[in-house]
Short mmCIF file of C-alpha atoms in Angstrom, two decimals:
data_model
loop_
_atom_site.label_atom_id
_atom_site.label_comp_id
_atom_site.label_asym_id
_atom_site.label_seq_id
_atom_site.Cartn_x
_atom_site.Cartn_y
_atom_site.Cartn_z
CA LEU A 1 95.47 100.25 113.64
CA GLN A 2 98.34 101.10 111.25
CA THR A 3 97.99 104.85 112.36
CA ARG A 4 98.12 103.83 116.31
CA LEU A 5 100.97 101.46 115.86
CA GLN A 6 102.98 103.80 113.82
CA ALA A 7 102.39 107.20 115.53
CA GLY A 8 100.91 106.12 118.91
CA GLN A 9 102.33 105.23 122.36
CA GLY A 10 101.99 102.29 124.39
CA TYR A 11 100.91 99.54 121.75
CA GLY A 12 103.24 96.78 122.21
CA ASN A 13 102.23 94.99 119.10
CA THR A 14 99.39 94.60 116.52
CA LEU A 15 97.24 92.31 118.77
CA ASN A 16 97.84 94.66 121.88
CA CYS A 17 96.79 97.39 119.78
CA VAL A 18 93.33 95.79 118.68
CA LEU A 19 92.68 95.00 122.47
CA THR A 20 93.60 98.42 123.64
CA VAL A 21 91.56 100.29 120.95
CA TYR A 22 88.58 98.12 121.74
CA ARG A 23 88.55 98.28 125.33
CA ASN A 24 89.07 101.87 125.28
CA GLU A 25 86.77 103.02 122.31
CA SER A 26 84.64 99.75 121.32
CA VAL A 27 84.28 98.88 117.75
CA ALA A 28 83.57 102.51 116.66
CA GLY A 29 87.22 103.00 117.53
CA PHE A 30 88.09 100.84 114.30
CA PHE A 31 86.38 103.29 111.97
CA LYS A 32 87.82 106.44 113.03
CA GLY A 33 88.89 109.00 110.27
CA MET A 34 87.05 106.47 107.57
CA SER A 35 84.46 108.98 105.92
CA PHE A 36 87.00 111.17 104.15
CA PRO A 37 89.06 108.41 102.63
CA LEU A 38 85.69 106.52 101.84
CA ALA A 39 84.40 109.79 100.12
CA SER A 40 87.71 110.49 97.93
CA ILE A 41 88.89 107.19 97.10
CA ALA A 42 87.22 106.52 93.96
CA VAL A 43 88.60 109.91 92.69
CA TYR A 44 91.99 108.93 94.02
CA SER A 45 92.36 105.51 92.53
CA SER A 46 90.83 106.73 89.08
CA VAL A 47 93.19 109.55 88.82
CA VAL A 48 96.27 107.24 89.93
CA PHE A 49 95.49 104.42 87.54
CA GLY A 50 94.47 106.86 84.73
CA VAL A 51 97.76 108.72 85.04
CA PHE A 52 99.44 105.40 85.22
CA SER A 53 97.82 103.86 82.03
CA ASN A 54 97.72 107.06 79.86
CA THR A 55 101.64 107.47 80.75
CA GLN A 56 102.22 103.87 79.49
CA ARG A 57 100.42 104.54 76.19
CA LEU A 58 102.16 108.06 75.58
CA LEU A 59 105.50 106.29 76.37
CA SER A 60 104.64 103.35 73.69
CA GLN A 61 103.39 105.89 71.21
CA LEU A 62 106.62 108.15 71.44
CA ARG A 63 108.75 105.05 71.67
CA HIS A 64 107.10 102.63 69.00
CA ARG A 65 104.40 104.72 67.29
CA ASP A 66 101.97 102.18 68.72
CA SER A 67 100.08 103.14 71.94
CA ALA A 68 98.72 99.78 72.24
CA ARG A 69 101.89 98.12 72.23
CA ALA A 70 102.98 96.20 75.39
CA PRO A 71 105.25 98.69 77.32
CA VAL A 72 108.70 97.59 78.28
CA LEU A 73 110.10 97.96 82.00
CA ALA A 74 111.45 101.48 81.62
CA ASP A 75 108.14 102.75 80.66
CA VAL A 76 106.37 101.07 83.22
CA ALA A 77 108.47 102.46 85.75
CA LEU A 78 108.27 105.88 84.36
CA ALA A 79 104.68 105.54 84.35
CA SER A 80 104.47 104.24 87.98
CA THR A 81 106.68 107.55 89.07
CA ALA A 82 104.32 109.82 87.26
CA ALA A 83 101.36 108.06 89.25
CA GLY A 84 103.37 108.46 92.56
CA PHE A 85 103.88 112.08 92.08
CA VAL A 86 100.27 112.90 91.38
CA SER A 87 99.01 110.63 94.20
CA VAL A 88 100.84 112.79 96.76
CA GLY A 89 98.95 115.94 95.55
CA ILE A 90 95.56 114.18 96.04
CA GLY A 91 96.33 111.92 98.91
CA THR A 92 98.36 114.20 101.18
CA PRO A 93 95.25 116.29 102.73
CA VAL A 94 93.01 113.11 102.83
CA ASP A 95 95.73 111.11 104.88
CA LEU A 96 96.52 114.14 107.01
CA VAL A 97 92.68 114.38 107.93
CA LYS A 98 92.32 110.61 108.62
CA ILE A 99 95.34 110.53 110.77
CA ARG A 100 94.46 113.68 112.86
CA LEU A 101 90.91 112.04 113.56
CA GLN A 102 92.58 108.58 114.47
CA MET A 103 94.85 110.19 116.79
CA GLN A 104 92.25 111.54 118.93
CA THR A 105 91.55 109.00 121.59
CA GLN A 106 88.28 109.82 122.77
CA PRO A 107 85.11 110.64 120.74
CA TYR A 108 84.14 114.47 120.40
CA ILE A 109 82.01 115.40 123.51
CA LYS A 110 79.76 118.54 122.97
CA ALA A 111 80.32 119.74 126.68
CA ASN A 112 84.02 120.38 125.59
CA ILE A 113 83.31 122.75 123.07
CA LYS A 114 83.60 125.97 124.63
CA LEU A 115 86.75 124.61 126.77
CA LYS A 116 88.71 124.06 123.47
CA PRO A 117 91.03 121.49 125.18
CA THR A 118 94.57 121.04 123.65
CA VAL A 119 96.12 118.45 126.14
CA PRO A 120 96.30 114.63 125.11
CA GLY A 121 93.09 112.71 125.73
CA PHE A 122 90.73 115.56 124.75
CA PRO A 123 89.39 115.80 121.12
CA VAL A 124 90.35 118.62 118.98
CA TYR A 125 88.39 118.05 115.78
CA GLN A 126 84.51 117.30 115.46
CA GLY A 127 84.58 115.62 112.21
CA PRO A 128 86.90 115.62 108.90
CA ILE A 129 85.51 118.84 107.39
CA HIS A 130 86.07 120.61 110.99
CA CYS A 131 89.55 118.90 110.99
CA PHE A 132 90.10 120.16 107.49
CA ARG A 133 89.09 123.74 108.07
CA THR A 134 90.84 124.00 111.55
CA VAL A 135 94.15 122.83 109.62
CA LEU A 136 93.72 125.23 106.93
CA GLN A 137 92.83 128.13 108.96
CA LYS A 138 95.87 127.61 111.41
CA GLU A 139 98.52 126.30 109.38
CA GLY A 140 97.45 127.22 105.87
CA ILE A 141 98.20 125.28 102.82
CA ALA A 142 101.57 124.09 104.39
CA GLY A 143 99.67 122.35 107.23
CA ILE A 144 97.32 120.61 104.66
CA TYR A 145 100.28 119.11 103.02
CA ARG A 146 102.27 118.41 105.94
CA GLY A 147 104.24 115.36 105.53
CA ALA A 148 104.08 115.45 101.68
CA GLY A 149 107.75 115.05 101.50
CA ALA A 150 107.74 111.72 103.48
CA MET A 151 104.67 110.87 101.27
CA LEU A 152 106.67 111.37 97.98
CA LEU A 153 109.38 109.30 99.35
CA ARG A 154 107.02 106.47 100.07
CA ASP A 155 104.73 106.80 97.04
CA VAL A 156 107.25 107.23 94.02
CA PRO A 157 109.24 103.76 94.99
CA GLY A 158 105.93 102.37 96.31
CA TYR A 159 104.21 102.71 93.25
CA CYS A 160 107.17 101.35 91.09
CA LEU A 161 107.07 98.36 93.47
CA TYR A 162 103.44 98.24 92.94
CA PHE A 163 102.98 98.42 89.06
CA ILE A 164 106.16 96.62 88.17
CA PRO A 165 105.54 93.39 90.16
CA TYR A 166 101.84 93.62 89.07
CA THR A 167 102.94 93.61 85.43
CA PHE A 168 105.44 90.75 85.82
CA PHE A 169 103.38 88.41 87.85
CA CYS A 170 100.48 89.02 85.42
CA GLY A 171 102.54 88.13 82.38
CA TRP A 172 103.80 85.23 84.47
CA THR A 173 100.56 83.81 85.35
CA THR A 174 98.79 84.27 82.18
CA PRO A 175 99.02 81.36 79.77
CA ASP A 176 100.79 81.73 76.17
CA GLY A 177 98.44 82.78 73.47
CA CYS A 178 96.12 84.57 75.89
CA ILE A 179 95.52 88.30 74.79
CA SER A 180 94.66 89.49 78.29
CA PRO A 181 95.11 87.95 81.54
CA ASN A 182 92.18 86.21 83.16
CA PRO A 183 90.60 87.28 86.41
CA SER A 184 92.49 84.80 88.64
CA SER A 185 95.86 85.86 87.34
CA ILE A 186 94.85 89.75 87.96
CA TRP A 187 93.72 88.80 91.44
CA LEU A 188 96.97 87.03 92.25
CA ALA A 189 99.37 89.27 90.74
CA GLY A 190 97.41 92.52 92.29
CA GLY A 191 97.53 90.88 95.86
CA VAL A 192 101.33 89.90 95.64
CA ALA A 193 102.08 93.53 94.26
CA GLY A 194 100.17 94.88 97.12
CA ALA A 195 101.87 93.10 99.76
CA ILE A 196 105.56 93.93 98.32
CA SER A 197 104.53 97.49 97.74
CA TRP A 198 103.22 98.35 101.20
CA GLY A 199 105.70 96.00 103.03
CA THR A 200 108.72 98.03 101.52
CA ALA A 201 106.87 101.36 101.89
CA THR A 202 106.48 101.08 105.63
CA PRO A 203 109.45 102.81 106.76
CA MET A 204 108.64 106.09 105.12
CA ASP A 205 104.98 105.48 105.85
CA VAL A 206 105.73 105.42 109.77
CA VAL A 207 107.83 108.77 108.98
CA LYS A 208 104.69 110.39 107.40
CA SER A 209 102.19 109.23 109.85
CA ARG A 210 104.12 110.72 112.53
CA LEU A 211 104.60 114.02 111.00
CA GLN A 212 100.71 114.17 110.09
CA ALA A 213 99.89 112.84 113.55
CA ASP A 214 102.10 115.72 114.95
CA GLY A 215 100.40 118.90 115.48
CA VAL A 216 96.99 117.30 117.01
CA TYR A 217 98.07 118.60 120.20
CA LEU A 218 101.75 119.60 119.91
CA ASN A 219 104.47 120.23 117.20
CA LYS A 220 107.16 117.40 117.87
CA TYR A 221 109.06 117.48 114.41
CA LYS A 222 110.51 120.18 112.31
CA GLY A 223 110.36 118.14 109.06
CA THR A 224 111.05 114.85 107.52
CA LEU A 225 114.80 114.24 108.29
CA ASP A 226 114.03 115.62 112.05
CA CYS A 227 111.22 113.40 112.53
CA ILE A 228 113.70 110.04 111.18
CA PHE A 229 116.39 111.25 113.47
CA GLN A 230 114.25 111.69 116.59
CA SER A 231 112.47 108.66 115.75
CA TYR A 232 115.73 106.79 115.49
CA GLN A 233 117.49 108.25 118.63
CA ASN A 234 114.41 107.40 120.80
CA GLU A 235 113.34 104.12 119.52
CA GLY A 236 116.02 102.43 117.36
CA LEU A 237 115.80 101.20 113.88
CA LYS A 238 113.00 98.76 114.63
CA VAL A 239 110.42 102.00 114.88
CA PHE A 240 110.63 102.28 110.95
CA PHE A 241 109.05 98.77 110.72
CA ARG A 242 106.03 99.45 112.98
CA GLY A 243 102.97 98.30 111.13
CA ILE A 244 104.52 96.28 108.61
CA THR A 245 102.32 93.32 109.28
CA VAL A 246 99.34 95.33 108.99
CA ASN A 247 100.37 96.92 105.72
CA ALA A 248 101.34 93.59 103.97
CA VAL A 249 98.19 91.75 105.11
CA ARG A 250 95.97 94.76 104.27
CA GLY A 251 97.89 95.27 100.89
CA PHE A 252 97.08 91.80 99.53
CA PRO A 253 93.14 91.84 99.58
CA THR A 254 93.04 95.62 98.86
CA SER A 255 95.18 95.49 95.81
CA SER A 256 93.59 92.40 94.59
CA ALA A 257 90.33 94.10 94.27
CA MET A 258 91.55 97.45 93.08
CA PHE A 259 93.59 95.75 90.01
CA LEU A 260 90.59 93.18 89.46
CA GLY A 261 88.28 96.11 89.00
CA TYR A 262 90.35 98.31 86.95
CA GLU A 263 91.30 95.56 84.49
CA LEU A 264 87.45 94.51 84.15
CA SER A 265 86.48 98.11 83.69
CA LEU A 266 89.05 98.49 81.06
CA LYS A 267 87.60 95.16 79.26
CA ALA A 268 84.13 96.66 79.61
CA MET A 269 84.92 99.80 78.10
CA LYS A 270 86.89 98.43 75.32
CA ARG A 271 84.08 96.06 74.49
CA ASP A 272 81.56 98.79 74.47
CA GLN A 273 83.92 100.93 71.81
CA THR A 274 84.06 97.77 69.81
CA GLU A 275 80.41 97.30 69.64
CA THR A 276 79.76 100.98 69.01
CA ASN A 277 82.33 101.48 66.34
CA PRO A 278 82.45 97.90 64.73
#
C-alpha cells in the first residue's frame, strides 16, 4: 500500500488503494515483492542494531573509559547516524527490488516472455532474482543503488528520530532502581519511536519510492532534486505526505517487535556470558 500510494497513480486514499489492489489483483497483490525483504530482514536488522549498539559502546569507552556506561544524547545521535549510513548500503538494493516488483500491476504471464513488453500494465520482471539481475545488467551498480541519496536523507535523520525517542521513552517509563527496562516499557517505547520516525521520514520516503519505481517502464526523474521539483510542480506539497498514515500505523507494531526482540536477545546473551564466566 505504501509504495502504491507514494509512487502509483489513481489511488485517492488508503482505503481506495486497498480496494483497488484487491479488486484488480486479489489478496496476492498485497504480498508482491515480499520474498526479497523477508529473506534479508534478519541480516539488515542485525547489522543496523549491531552498528548502533557497538558505536554507542565505543563512544562511551572513548569518552568515559567505560563501555558499559549509559550513553549521553550526543553519543546516541552519532550512533544513530552511523546506523543510518550503514542501512543505505544494505537496504537500497532490497527496497529497489521490492518496489519494482510492487509497481507491476499484473502477475507474470509466461506467454509474454518472448514479447518482452515495456508498456505499463505488463510485467517486466519474473521475480526478485530476475529483477535484480535485469537491473544490474541494464543499469549497472548505479541502477541497483538508484534512490540511495534519497534513502540517505530519509534514514540518517530517520534513525536519529528512531533511537533517540526510544532511549528517552525507555528511560522515562522504567521505574527508578531498575537496571534494565521491562518488556512493556520496551514495547511501548519502541512503538512510539517507530511511529515518530516513520511519520517524519515520509517526505523523503515518497521521493525514494518514486525514484526506485522509476525505470520499470520509463525513466522520468534525473535524480533526487529533479524528483522533488517535478513532484511538487505536478501535485503540490501534499504529495510528500502520501502514505504517512500507513507508515505511522505500520511503524508502531513493527518497531515494538524489533526493539523487544533486540533487548531480550541482549539480555539472554549477557545471562549466558555471566553463567559461562562467573
